[in-house]
């Protein structure tokens, strides 16, 4: 667990302790971290965003300082958990910002609870195509838990973490994100964390890649402002998925950040905070209309997967 400059608060919901940071005033901004991370991934941008927003950054169940029970780790289950946390905090509507796996949770939250979602910001998000780094696919394989138990023994873990952090300082694209990877790897020393991450990954990834996609529901973003942010040199989820988002949701705002990897909010925090702030300022919050939602569902939309080849495998019926 990386150090945090902000007070971590706790709430027990459904008998499970959930950790979160809540700072600032103004419209609510919900920050959802990625797989194996926690709220500290947002530390570089929280203070800037908190000048204008009420920032809520939870540790998702199974991550960080939150409990790691045997529980529902599907994107739907996470969306429900986030809804319940906001309800207890007395927050009715939010702009949701989701990074990587958290982007998939953000999309699911917007789909399940459109009446509570004002805008959607996807950061190097899952759910926009099948491709994903082999390291994540490996988590689904038999023996992962046992192998990581050995790989995270103190001597091996300390040497590996130190090596990753040293390599991350090199001016190379392929080593850019290794400091963050080192933090995730270090968290696997906790058997409960390994079990939780394995359940999370198996819900969204198989040996071919991502199996959860927003392609068949992207048309619903016609009723909600959406911004997509990606690092041009992302080696975890390819930047081409930002193009998939643009093809599936033509009204989405797409921002590609040069000299950035899978964590653009950490590589260029000031630019990232400005993108989010400008997006919120320049768009009207979505206003839920059951009649409009009903009409969108009735009309439906089948994406032209020929125009988005990367989605052909992931789109049902393709």
Coordinates of C-alpha atoms in Angstrom, one line a residue:
X1 CA 0.0 0.0 0.0
X2 CA 1.6 3.3 -1.1
X3 CA 1.5 6.2 1.3
X4 CA -1.4 8.6 1.1
X5 CA -1.5 12.3 1.9
X6 CA -5.2 12.1 2.6
X7 CA -7.2 10.7 5.5
X8 CA -8.5 7.2 4.8
X9 CA -12.1 6.7 6.1
X10 CA -14.0 3.5 6.6
X11 CA -17.6 2.3 6.2
X12 CA -18.9 -1.1 6.8
X13 CA -21.5 -2.1 4.2
X14 CA -22.9 -5.6 3.9
X15 CA -20.6 -6.6 6.7
X16 CA -17.5 -5.7 4.7
X17 CA -15.2 -2.8 5.6
X18 CA -14.6 -0.4 2.7
X19 CA -11.8 2.2 2.7
X20 CA -12.1 5.5 0.8
X21 CA -10.8 9.0 0.6
X22 CA -13.2 11.9 0.4
X23 CA -11.9 15.5 0.0
X24 CA -12.9 18.8 -1.5
X25 CA -16.2 20.5 -2.2
X26 CA -18.4 21.0 -5.2
X27 CA -19.9 18.5 -7.7
X28 CA -19.1 14.9 -6.9
X29 CA -16.3 13.2 -8.8
X30 CA -15.9 9.4 -8.2
X31 CA -12.4 8.0 -9.0
X32 CA -12.3 4.2 -9.6
X33 CA -8.8 2.6 -9.7
X34 CA -7.6 -0.3 -11.8
X35 CA -6.9 -4.0 -11.1
X36 CA -4.6 -4.6 -8.2
X37 CA -4.3 -0.8 -7.4
X38 CA -6.0 1.3 -4.8
X39 CA -7.0 4.9 -4.2
X40 CA -3.4 6.0 -4.0
X41 CA -3.1 5.7 -7.8
X42 CA -5.0 9.0 -7.9
X43 CA -2.8 10.8 -5.4
X44 CA -1.1 12.9 -8.0
X45 CA -4.4 14.4 -9.1
X46 CA -6.6 14.4 -6.0
X47 CA -5.6 17.8 -4.7
X48 CA -6.0 19.6 -8.0
X49 CA -9.4 18.0 -8.6
X50 CA -10.5 18.7 -5.0
X51 CA -10.2 22.4 -5.6
X52 CA -13.4 22.2 -7.7
X53 CA -15.0 18.9 -6.8
X54 CA -15.9 16.6 -4.0
X55 CA -13.5 13.8 -4.8
X56 CA -14.4 10.2 -3.6
X57 CA -11.7 7.7 -4.2
X58 CA -12.5 4.2 -2.8
X59 CA -10.4 1.1 -2.5
X60 CA -12.6 -1.4 -4.3
X61 CA -13.5 -4.5 -2.4
X62 CA -10.5 -6.9 -2.6
X63 CA -8.1 -4.1 -3.0
X64 CA -6.0 -1.8 -0.8
X65 CA -7.3 -1.3 2.7
X66 CA -10.8 -2.6 2.0
X67 CA -11.8 -6.1 3.0
X68 CA -11.0 -9.1 0.8
X69 CA -13.8 -11.5 1.4
X70 CA -15.0 -14.4 -0.7
X71 CA -17.6 -12.3 -2.6
X72 CA -19.0 -11.1 -5.9
X73 CA -16.1 -9.6 -7.8
X74 CA -18.0 -9.1 -11.1
X75 CA -18.2 -5.6 -12.7
X76 CA -21.9 -5.7 -11.8
X77 CA -21.1 -6.5 -8.2
X78 CA -18.6 -3.7 -8.0
X79 CA -21.1 -1.2 -9.5
X80 CA -23.6 -2.2 -6.8
X81 CA -21.0 -1.7 -4.1
X82 CA -20.1 1.7 -5.4
X83 CA -23.8 2.7 -5.5
X84 CA -24.2 1.6 -1.9
X85 CA -21.1 3.5 -0.8
X86 CA -22.4 6.7 -2.4
X87 CA -25.8 6.2 -0.9
X88 CA -24.4 5.9 2.6
X89 CA -22.3 9.0 2.0
X90 CA -25.4 10.9 0.9
X91 CA -24.2 11.5 -2.7
X92 CA -26.9 11.1 -5.3
X93 CA -25.1 11.9 -8.5
X94 CA -21.5 11.7 -9.7
X95 CA -19.2 12.1 -12.6
X96 CA -17.5 8.7 -12.7
X97 CA -13.8 8.4 -13.7
X98 CA -12.6 4.9 -14.1
X99 CA -9.1 3.7 -14.9
X100 CA -8.4 0.3 -16.6
X101 CA -10.6 -2.3 -14.8
X102 CA -12.1 0.7 -13.0
X103 CA -13.2 2.0 -16.4
X104 CA -15.2 -1.2 -16.9
X105 CA -16.8 -0.7 -13.4
X106 CA -17.5 2.9 -14.4
X107 CA -19.3 1.9 -17.6
X108 CA -21.3 -0.8 -15.7
X109 CA -22.3 1.8 -13.1
X110 CA -23.5 4.2 -15.7
X111 CA -25.4 1.4 -17.4
X112 CA -27.0 0.1 -14.2
X113 CA -27.6 3.5 -12.6
X114 CA -28.0 6.2 -15.3
X115 CA -30.1 8.2 -13.0
X116 CA -27.1 8.7 -10.8
X117 CA -24.4 9.2 -13.5
X118 CA -23.8 12.7 -14.8
X119 CA -20.8 12.0 -17.0
X120 CA -18.4 9.2 -17.8
X121 CA -14.6 9.5 -18.0
X122 CA -12.7 6.4 -19.2
X123 CA -8.9 6.2 -18.6
X124 CA -7.1 3.5 -20.5
X125 CA -10.2 1.5 -19.9
X126 CA -11.1 -2.1 -20.1
X127 CA -14.2 -3.2 -22.0
X128 CA -13.3 -1.6 -25.4
X129 CA -11.6 -4.5 -27.1
X130 CA -10.2 -8.0 -26.4
X131 CA -6.5 -7.2 -26.3
X132 CA -4.8 -7.0 -22.9
X133 CA -1.3 -7.7 -21.7
X134 CA -0.3 -11.4 -21.3
X135 CA 0.6 -10.7 -17.7
X136 CA -3.1 -10.2 -16.9
X137 CA -4.2 -13.2 -18.9
X138 CA -1.7 -15.3 -16.9
X139 CA -3.7 -14.6 -13.7
X140 CA -6.5 -16.8 -15.0
X141 CA -4.3 -19.8 -15.4
X142 CA -4.2 -22.8 -13.0
X143 CA -1.5 -22.5 -10.4
X144 CA -1.3 -18.7 -10.4
X145 CA -2.1 -18.5 -6.7
X146 CA 0.6 -21.1 -5.8
X147 CA 3.2 -19.6 -8.1
X148 CA 2.7 -16.1 -6.7
X149 CA 2.9 -17.5 -3.2
X150 CA 6.5 -18.5 -4.1
X151 CA 7.3 -15.4 -6.1
X152 CA 6.3 -13.2 -3.2
X153 CA 8.4 -14.8 -0.6
X154 CA 10.3 -11.9 1.2
X155 CA 13.7 -12.3 -0.5
X156 CA 12.4 -12.8 -4.0
X157 CA 9.7 -10.1 -3.6
X158 CA 12.1 -7.5 -2.3
X159 CA 14.6 -8.1 -5.1
X160 CA 12.0 -8.1 -7.8
X161 CA 10.3 -5.0 -6.5
X162 CA 13.6 -3.1 -6.3
X163 CA 14.5 -4.3 -9.8
X164 CA 11.2 -3.1 -11.3
X165 CA 11.5 0.3 -9.6
X166 CA 15.0 0.7 -10.9
X167 CA 14.0 -0.2 -14.4
X168 CA 11.0 2.2 -14.3
X169 CA 13.5 5.1 -14.1
X170 CA 15.0 4.3 -17.5
X171 CA 13.9 6.4 -20.4
X172 CA 12.3 3.4 -22.2
X173 CA 8.7 3.0 -23.2
X174 CA 8.5 -0.6 -22.2
X175 CA 9.6 0.0 -18.6
X176 CA 7.6 3.2 -18.0
X177 CA 4.8 1.6 -15.9
X178 CA 7.0 -0.8 -13.9
X179 CA 6.9 1.2 -10.7
X180 CA 3.1 0.8 -10.6
X181 CA 3.5 -2.9 -11.6
X182 CA 5.9 -3.3 -8.7
X183 CA 3.2 -2.0 -6.2
X184 CA 0.7 -4.5 -7.6
X185 CA 3.1 -7.3 -7.4
X186 CA 4.0 -6.4 -3.9
X187 CA 0.4 -6.5 -2.9
X188 CA 0.2 -10.2 -3.9
X189 CA 2.1 -11.2 -0.8
X190 CA -1.3 -11.2 0.9
X191 CA -3.1 -14.5 0.0
X192 CA -6.5 -12.8 0.4
X193 CA -5.5 -10.2 -2.2
X194 CA -4.3 -12.9 -4.6
X195 CA -7.6 -14.7 -4.3
X196 CA -9.6 -11.5 -4.8
X197 CA -7.6 -10.5 -7.9
X198 CA -7.9 -13.9 -9.4
X199 CA -11.7 -13.8 -9.0
X200 CA -11.8 -10.3 -10.5
X201 CA -9.7 -11.2 -13.6
X202 CA -11.6 -14.5 -14.2
X203 CA -14.9 -12.4 -14.4
X204 CA -13.6 -10.3 -17.3
X205 CA -10.6 -12.0 -19.0
X206 CA -9.9 -15.5 -20.3
X207 CA -6.8 -16.8 -22.1
X208 CA -7.8 -15.0 -25.3
X209 CA -8.2 -11.6 -23.7
X210 CA -11.0 -9.5 -22.4
X211 CA -14.5 -11.1 -22.5
X212 CA -16.6 -8.1 -21.3
X213 CA -17.3 -5.4 -23.8
X214 CA -19.4 -2.2 -23.9
X215 CA -19.8 -2.6 -27.7
X216 CA -23.4 -3.8 -27.6
X217 CA -24.5 -1.0 -25.2
X218 CA -22.3 1.9 -26.4
X219 CA -25.3 3.6 -28.0
X220 CA -26.7 4.4 -24.6
X221 CA -23.9 7.0 -24.3
X222 CA -26.0 9.2 -26.6
X223 CA -27.7 10.2 -23.3
X224 CA -24.5 10.9 -21.4
X225 CA -21.4 13.0 -21.9
X226 CA -18.3 10.7 -22.2
X227 CA -14.6 11.5 -22.3
X228 CA -11.9 8.9 -23.1
X229 CA -8.2 9.5 -22.0
X230 CA -5.3 7.2 -23.1
X231 CA -1.6 7.2 -22.9
X232 CA -0.1 6.9 -26.4
X233 CA 2.5 4.4 -25.2
X234 CA 0.2 2.1 -23.2
X235 CA 1.6 -1.4 -23.1
X236 CA -1.2 -2.9 -20.9
X237 CA -4.3 -2.0 -23.0
X238 CA -3.4 -0.7 -26.5
X239 CA -4.2 2.9 -27.4
X240 CA -6.1 1.6 -30.4
X241 CA -9.0 0.9 -28.0
X242 CA -9.5 4.7 -27.7
X243 CA -10.3 4.6 -31.5
X244 CA -12.7 1.8 -30.8
X245 CA -14.5 4.1 -28.2
X246 CA -14.6 6.9 -30.8
X247 CA -16.2 4.5 -33.4
X248 CA -18.7 3.1 -30.9
X249 CA -19.6 6.4 -29.3
X250 CA -19.0 9.2 -32.0
X251 CA -20.0 11.9 -29.6
X252 CA -17.3 11.0 -27.0
X253 CA -14.4 13.3 -26.5
X254 CA -11.1 11.5 -27.0
X255 CA -7.8 12.7 -25.5
X256 CA -4.5 10.9 -26.4
X257 CA -1.6 12.0 -24.1
X258 CA 1.9 11.7 -25.7
X259 CA 4.8 10.3 -23.7
X260 CA 2.4 8.5 -21.4
X261 CA 1.8 4.8 -20.6
X262 CA -1.1 3.0 -18.9
X263 CA -1.2 5.6 -16.0
X264 CA -1.7 8.9 -17.7
X265 CA -3.0 10.4 -14.5
X266 CA 0.4 9.7 -12.9
X267 CA 2.6 10.4 -15.9
X268 CA 1.0 13.9 -16.5
X269 CA -1.2 14.7 -13.5
X270 CA -1.6 18.4 -14.2
X271 CA -2.7 17.8 -17.8
X272 CA -5.0 15.0 -16.7
X273 CA -6.7 17.1 -14.0
X274 CA -7.1 19.9 -16.6
X275 CA -8.7 17.5 -19.1
X276 CA -11.2 16.3 -16.5
X277 CA -12.0 19.8 -15.2
X278 CA -12.5 21.2 -18.7
X279 CA -14.7 18.3 -19.6
X280 CA -16.9 18.7 -16.6
X281 CA -17.1 22.5 -17.1
X282 CA -17.9 22.3 -20.8
X283 CA -20.6 19.7 -20.6
X284 CA -24.1 19.6 -19.1
X285 CA -24.7 16.8 -16.7
X286 CA -26.8 14.0 -18.1
X287 CA -30.4 14.2 -16.9
X288 CA -32.0 10.8 -16.7
X289 CA -35.2 10.4 -18.6
X290 CA -37.0 7.1 -18.4
X291 CA -38.8 7.8 -21.6
X292 CA -35.6 8.6 -23.5
X293 CA -33.8 5.6 -22.0
X294 CA -36.8 3.4 -23.0
X295 CA -36.6 4.7 -26.6
X296 CA -32.9 4.1 -26.8
X297 CA -33.4 0.5 -25.6
X298 CA -36.2 -0.1 -28.0
X299 CA -34.4 1.4 -31.0
X300 CA -31.1 -0.3 -30.0
X301 CA -27.9 -0.2 -32.0
X302 CA -25.7 -2.9 -33.4
X303 CA -22.2 -1.6 -33.9
X304 CA -20.5 -2.1 -37.2
X305 CA -17.8 -4.4 -36.1
X306 CA -16.3 -4.3 -39.5
X307 CA -15.4 -0.7 -38.8
X308 CA -13.9 -1.7 -35.5
X309 CA -12.1 -5.0 -36.2
X310 CA -10.7 -5.4 -32.7
X311 CA -14.2 -5.8 -31.4
X312 CA -15.2 -8.6 -33.8
X313 CA -14.3 -11.3 -31.4
X314 CA -15.7 -9.6 -28.3
X315 CA -19.0 -8.5 -29.7
X316 CA -21.9 -10.9 -29.1
X317 CA -23.3 -12.2 -32.4
X318 CA -20.4 -11.0 -34.5

